[in-house]
PDB file of C-alpha atoms in Angstrom:
ATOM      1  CA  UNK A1405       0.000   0.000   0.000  1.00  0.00           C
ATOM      2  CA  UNK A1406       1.571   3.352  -0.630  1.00  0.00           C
ATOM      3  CA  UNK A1407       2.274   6.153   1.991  1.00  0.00           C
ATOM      4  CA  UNK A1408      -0.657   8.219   2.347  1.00  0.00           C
ATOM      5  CA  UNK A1409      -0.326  11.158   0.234  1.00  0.00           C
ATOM      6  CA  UNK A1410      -3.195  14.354  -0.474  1.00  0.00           C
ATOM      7  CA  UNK A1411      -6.154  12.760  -0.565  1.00  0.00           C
ATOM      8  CA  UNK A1412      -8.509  13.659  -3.545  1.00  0.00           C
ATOM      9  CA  UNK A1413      -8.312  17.104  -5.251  1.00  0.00           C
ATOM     10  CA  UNK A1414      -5.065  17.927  -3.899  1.00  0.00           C
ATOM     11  CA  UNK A1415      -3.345  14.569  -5.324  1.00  0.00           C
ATOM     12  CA  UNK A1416      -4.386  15.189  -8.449  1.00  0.00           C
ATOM     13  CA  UNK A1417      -3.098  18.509  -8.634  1.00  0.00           C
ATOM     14  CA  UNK A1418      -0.434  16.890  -7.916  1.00  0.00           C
ATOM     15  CA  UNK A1419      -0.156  14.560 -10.178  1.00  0.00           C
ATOM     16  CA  UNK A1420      -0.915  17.228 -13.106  1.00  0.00           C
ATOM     17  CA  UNK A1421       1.820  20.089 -11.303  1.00  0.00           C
ATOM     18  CA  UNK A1422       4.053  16.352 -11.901  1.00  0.00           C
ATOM     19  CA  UNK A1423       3.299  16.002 -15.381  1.00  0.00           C
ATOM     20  CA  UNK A1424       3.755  19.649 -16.180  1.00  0.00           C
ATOM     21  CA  UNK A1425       7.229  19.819 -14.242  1.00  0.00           C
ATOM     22  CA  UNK A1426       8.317  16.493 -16.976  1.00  0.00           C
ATOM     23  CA  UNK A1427       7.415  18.595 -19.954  1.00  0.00           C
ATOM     24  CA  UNK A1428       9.194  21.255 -18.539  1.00  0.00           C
ATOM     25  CA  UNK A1429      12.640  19.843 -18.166  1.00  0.00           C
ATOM     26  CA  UNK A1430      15.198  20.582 -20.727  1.00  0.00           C
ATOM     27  CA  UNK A1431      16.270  16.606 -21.588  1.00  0.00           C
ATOM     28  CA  UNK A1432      12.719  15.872 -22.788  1.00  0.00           C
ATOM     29  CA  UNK A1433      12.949  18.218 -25.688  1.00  0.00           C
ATOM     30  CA  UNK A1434      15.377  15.581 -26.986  1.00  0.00           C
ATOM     31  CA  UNK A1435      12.081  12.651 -26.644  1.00  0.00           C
ATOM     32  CA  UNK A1436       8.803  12.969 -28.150  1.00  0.00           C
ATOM     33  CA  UNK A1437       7.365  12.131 -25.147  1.00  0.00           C
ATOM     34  CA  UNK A1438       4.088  12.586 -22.807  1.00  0.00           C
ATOM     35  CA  UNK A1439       3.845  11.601 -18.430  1.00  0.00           C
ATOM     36  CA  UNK A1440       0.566  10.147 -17.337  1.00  0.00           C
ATOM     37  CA  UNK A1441       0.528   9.766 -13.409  1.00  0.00           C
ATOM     38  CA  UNK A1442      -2.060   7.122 -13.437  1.00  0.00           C
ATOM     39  CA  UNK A1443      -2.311   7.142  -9.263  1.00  0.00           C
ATOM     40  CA  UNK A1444      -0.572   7.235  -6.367  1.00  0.00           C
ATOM     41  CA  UNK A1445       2.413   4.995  -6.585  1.00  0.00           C
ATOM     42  CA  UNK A1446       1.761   4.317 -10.516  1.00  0.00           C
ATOM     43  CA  UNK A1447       3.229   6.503 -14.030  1.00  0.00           C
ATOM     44  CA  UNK A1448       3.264   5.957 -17.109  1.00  0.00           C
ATOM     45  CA  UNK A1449       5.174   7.717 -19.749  1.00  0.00           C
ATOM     46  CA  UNK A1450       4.251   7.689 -24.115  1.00  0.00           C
ATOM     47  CA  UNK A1451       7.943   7.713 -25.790  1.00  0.00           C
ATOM     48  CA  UNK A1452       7.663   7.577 -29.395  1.00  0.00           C
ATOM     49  CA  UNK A1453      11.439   6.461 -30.846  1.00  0.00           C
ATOM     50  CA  UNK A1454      13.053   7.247 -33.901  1.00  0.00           C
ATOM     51  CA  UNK A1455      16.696   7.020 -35.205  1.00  0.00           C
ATOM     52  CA  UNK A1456      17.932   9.907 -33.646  1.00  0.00           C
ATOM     53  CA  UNK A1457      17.846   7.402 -30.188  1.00  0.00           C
ATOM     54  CA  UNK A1458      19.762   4.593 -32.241  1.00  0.00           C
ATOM     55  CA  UNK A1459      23.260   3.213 -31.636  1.00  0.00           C
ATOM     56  CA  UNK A1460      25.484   2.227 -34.586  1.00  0.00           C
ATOM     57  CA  UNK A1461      24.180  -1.176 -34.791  1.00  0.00           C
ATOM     58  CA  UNK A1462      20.275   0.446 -35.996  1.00  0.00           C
ATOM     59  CA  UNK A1463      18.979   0.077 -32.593  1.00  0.00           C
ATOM     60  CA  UNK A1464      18.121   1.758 -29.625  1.00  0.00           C
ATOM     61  CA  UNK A1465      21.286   3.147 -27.196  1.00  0.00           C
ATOM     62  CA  UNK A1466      21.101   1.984 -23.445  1.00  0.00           C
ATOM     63  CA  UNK A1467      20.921   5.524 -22.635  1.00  0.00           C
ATOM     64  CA  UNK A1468      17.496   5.916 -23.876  1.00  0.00           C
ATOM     65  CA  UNK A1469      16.502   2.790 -22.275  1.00  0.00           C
ATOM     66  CA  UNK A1470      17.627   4.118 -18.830  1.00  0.00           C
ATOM     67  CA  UNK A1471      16.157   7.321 -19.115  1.00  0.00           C
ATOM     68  CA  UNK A1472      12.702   6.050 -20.084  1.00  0.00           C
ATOM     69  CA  UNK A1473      12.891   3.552 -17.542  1.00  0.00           C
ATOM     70  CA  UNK A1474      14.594   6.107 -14.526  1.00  0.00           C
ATOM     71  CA  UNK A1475      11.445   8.674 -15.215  1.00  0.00           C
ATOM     72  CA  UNK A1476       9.101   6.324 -15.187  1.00  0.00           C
ATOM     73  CA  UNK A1477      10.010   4.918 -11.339  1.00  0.00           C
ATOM     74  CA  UNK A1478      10.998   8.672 -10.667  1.00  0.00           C
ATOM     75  CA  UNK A1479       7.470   9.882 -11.243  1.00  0.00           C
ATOM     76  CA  UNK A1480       6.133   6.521  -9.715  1.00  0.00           C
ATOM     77  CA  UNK A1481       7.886   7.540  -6.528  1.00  0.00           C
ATOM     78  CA  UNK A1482       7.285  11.426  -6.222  1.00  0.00           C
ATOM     79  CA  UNK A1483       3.423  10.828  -7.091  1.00  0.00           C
ATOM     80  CA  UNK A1484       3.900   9.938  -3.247  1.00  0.00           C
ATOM     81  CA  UNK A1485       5.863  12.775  -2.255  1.00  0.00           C
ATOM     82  CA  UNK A1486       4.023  16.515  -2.526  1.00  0.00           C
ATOM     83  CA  UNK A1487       6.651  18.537  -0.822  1.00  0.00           C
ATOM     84  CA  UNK A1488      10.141  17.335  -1.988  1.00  0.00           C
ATOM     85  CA  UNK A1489      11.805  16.781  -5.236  1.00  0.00           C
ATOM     86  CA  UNK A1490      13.338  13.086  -5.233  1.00  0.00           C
ATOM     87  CA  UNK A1491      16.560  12.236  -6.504  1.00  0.00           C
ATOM     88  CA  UNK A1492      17.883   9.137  -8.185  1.00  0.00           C
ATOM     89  CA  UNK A1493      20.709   7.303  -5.849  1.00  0.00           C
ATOM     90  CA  UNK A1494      21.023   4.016  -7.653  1.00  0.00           C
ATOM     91  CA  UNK A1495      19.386   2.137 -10.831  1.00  0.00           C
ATOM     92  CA  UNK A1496      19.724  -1.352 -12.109  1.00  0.00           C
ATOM     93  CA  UNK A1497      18.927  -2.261 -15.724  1.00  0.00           C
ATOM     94  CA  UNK A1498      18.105  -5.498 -16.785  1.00  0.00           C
ATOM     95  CA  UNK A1499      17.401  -5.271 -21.228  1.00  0.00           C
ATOM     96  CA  UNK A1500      16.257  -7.989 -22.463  1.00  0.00           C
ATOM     97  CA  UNK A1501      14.728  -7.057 -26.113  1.00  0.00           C
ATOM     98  CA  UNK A1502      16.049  -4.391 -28.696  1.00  0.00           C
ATOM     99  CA  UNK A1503      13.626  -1.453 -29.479  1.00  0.00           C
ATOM    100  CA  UNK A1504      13.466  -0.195 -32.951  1.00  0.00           C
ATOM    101  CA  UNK A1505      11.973   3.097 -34.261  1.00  0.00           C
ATOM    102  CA  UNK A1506       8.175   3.070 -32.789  1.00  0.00           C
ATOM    103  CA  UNK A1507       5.880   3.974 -29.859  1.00  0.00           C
ATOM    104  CA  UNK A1508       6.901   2.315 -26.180  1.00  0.00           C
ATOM    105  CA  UNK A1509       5.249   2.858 -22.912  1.00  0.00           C
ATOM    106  CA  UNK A1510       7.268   3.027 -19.999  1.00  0.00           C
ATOM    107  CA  UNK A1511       5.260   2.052 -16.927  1.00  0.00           C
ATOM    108  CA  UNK A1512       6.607   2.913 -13.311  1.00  0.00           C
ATOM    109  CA  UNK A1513       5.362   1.644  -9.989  1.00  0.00           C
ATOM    110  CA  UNK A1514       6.427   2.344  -6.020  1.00  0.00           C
ATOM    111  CA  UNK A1515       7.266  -1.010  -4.184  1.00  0.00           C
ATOM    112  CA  UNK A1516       8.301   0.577  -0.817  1.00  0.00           C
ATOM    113  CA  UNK A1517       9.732   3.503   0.906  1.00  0.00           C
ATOM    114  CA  UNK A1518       7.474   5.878   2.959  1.00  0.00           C
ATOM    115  CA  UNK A1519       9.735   8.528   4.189  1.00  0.00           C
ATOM    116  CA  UNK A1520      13.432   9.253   3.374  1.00  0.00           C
ATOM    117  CA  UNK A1521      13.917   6.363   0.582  1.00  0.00           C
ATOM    118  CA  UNK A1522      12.052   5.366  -2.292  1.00  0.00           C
ATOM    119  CA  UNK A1523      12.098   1.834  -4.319  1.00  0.00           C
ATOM    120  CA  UNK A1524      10.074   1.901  -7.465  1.00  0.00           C
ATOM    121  CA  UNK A1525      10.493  -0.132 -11.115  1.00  0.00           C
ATOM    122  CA  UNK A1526      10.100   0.003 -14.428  1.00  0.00           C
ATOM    123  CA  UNK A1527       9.539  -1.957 -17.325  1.00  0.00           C
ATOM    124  CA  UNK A1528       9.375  -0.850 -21.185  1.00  0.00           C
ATOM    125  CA  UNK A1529       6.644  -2.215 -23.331  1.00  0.00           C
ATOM    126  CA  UNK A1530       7.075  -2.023 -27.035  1.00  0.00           C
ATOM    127  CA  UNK A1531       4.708  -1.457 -29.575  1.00  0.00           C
ATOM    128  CA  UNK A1532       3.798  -5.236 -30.132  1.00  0.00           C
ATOM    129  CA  UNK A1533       3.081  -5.382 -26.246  1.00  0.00           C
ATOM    130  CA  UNK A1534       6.251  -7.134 -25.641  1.00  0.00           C
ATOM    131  CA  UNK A1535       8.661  -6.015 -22.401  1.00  0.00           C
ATOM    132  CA  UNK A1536      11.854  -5.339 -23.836  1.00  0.00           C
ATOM    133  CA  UNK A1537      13.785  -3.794 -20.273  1.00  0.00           C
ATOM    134  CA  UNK A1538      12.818  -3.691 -16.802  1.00  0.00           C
ATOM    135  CA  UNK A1539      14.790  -2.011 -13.722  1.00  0.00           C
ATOM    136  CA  UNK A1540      14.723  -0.851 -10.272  1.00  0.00           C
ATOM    137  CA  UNK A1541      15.239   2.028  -9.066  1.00  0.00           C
ATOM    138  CA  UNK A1542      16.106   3.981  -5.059  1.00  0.00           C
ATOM    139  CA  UNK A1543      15.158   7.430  -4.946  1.00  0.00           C
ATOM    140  CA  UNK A1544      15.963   9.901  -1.933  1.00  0.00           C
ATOM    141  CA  UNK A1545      14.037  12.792  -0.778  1.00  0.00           C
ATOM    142  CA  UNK A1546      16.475  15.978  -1.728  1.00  0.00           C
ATOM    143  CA  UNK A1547      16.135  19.413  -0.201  1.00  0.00           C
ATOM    144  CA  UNK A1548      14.438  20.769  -3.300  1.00  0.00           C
ATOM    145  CA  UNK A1549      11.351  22.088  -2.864  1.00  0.00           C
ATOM    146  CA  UNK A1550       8.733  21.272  -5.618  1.00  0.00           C
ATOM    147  CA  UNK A1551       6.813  24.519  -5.500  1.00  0.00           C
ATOM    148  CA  UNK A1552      10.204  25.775  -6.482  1.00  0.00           C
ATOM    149  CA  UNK A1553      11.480  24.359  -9.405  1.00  0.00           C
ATOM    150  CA  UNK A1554      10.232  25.866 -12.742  1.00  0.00           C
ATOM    151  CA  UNK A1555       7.208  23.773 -14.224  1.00  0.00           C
ATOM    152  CA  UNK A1556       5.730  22.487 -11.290  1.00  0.00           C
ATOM    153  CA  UNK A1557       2.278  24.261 -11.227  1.00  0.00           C
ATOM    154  CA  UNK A1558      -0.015  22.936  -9.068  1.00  0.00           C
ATOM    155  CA  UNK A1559      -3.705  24.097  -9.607  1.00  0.00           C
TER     156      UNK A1559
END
């Protein structure tokens, strides 16, 4: 069960002050992509790939594959977290398919943590509904206030 967090209105102007601090950040002008915070403890982020993400090989770089798979945990965890900005402390990857030029959904989800420390995964599904990476990820409350940092509008 996830910490409690705002109950009702306020967590979902949370959620949306969330989504509108990811299409603020600088890096996701590089991606074509769109966050969905589904509910507390759960996001889910629309990447649509192209060759501009590929390695020499005509695939998809590792790089893209973490950061699709960090953000999605990231939001996943800070969905629970209204005052604080989190920040990534350690990630493990585990790729198991290779993504070529298409739509993929990374999906995000909190597995524990309530106060200081966060634990949430990720897995990437590709467009024939087939995971192609998972990973895990621990997140620590920072200093950085939300209300703060450029983006974050909550209604």
């Amino acid at each position: 069960m996830p910490p409690d967090t705002a109950a009702g209105d306020g967590a979902t102007a949370h959620f949306r002050a969330l989504e509108s601090l990811y299409a603020a950040a600088p890096i996701n002008r590089l991606f074509e992509s769109r966050l969905e915070i589904v509910s507390a403890g759960v996001a889910r982020i629309h990447f649509q790939l192209d060759e501009r993400h590929f390695h020499a090989a005509g695939a998809v770089h590792g790089t893209s594959y973490f950061k699709m798979l960090d953000d999605a945990a990231f939001y996943a965890a800070n969905s629970l977290v209204t005052d604080r900005f989190l920040l990534t402390t350690a990630f493990n990857l585990l790729l198991t398919r290779p993504l070529k030029a298409g739509p993929v959904i990374a999906e995000g989800r909190w597995i524990s943590g309530k106060r200081r420390v966060f634990v949430a995964d990720a897995r990437l599904i590709d467009a024939d509904g087939e995971e192609a990476a998972r990973g895990t990820g621990t997140f620590m409350r920072s200093q950085i206030a939300l209300s703060g940092l450029p983006g974050y509008r909550a209604s």
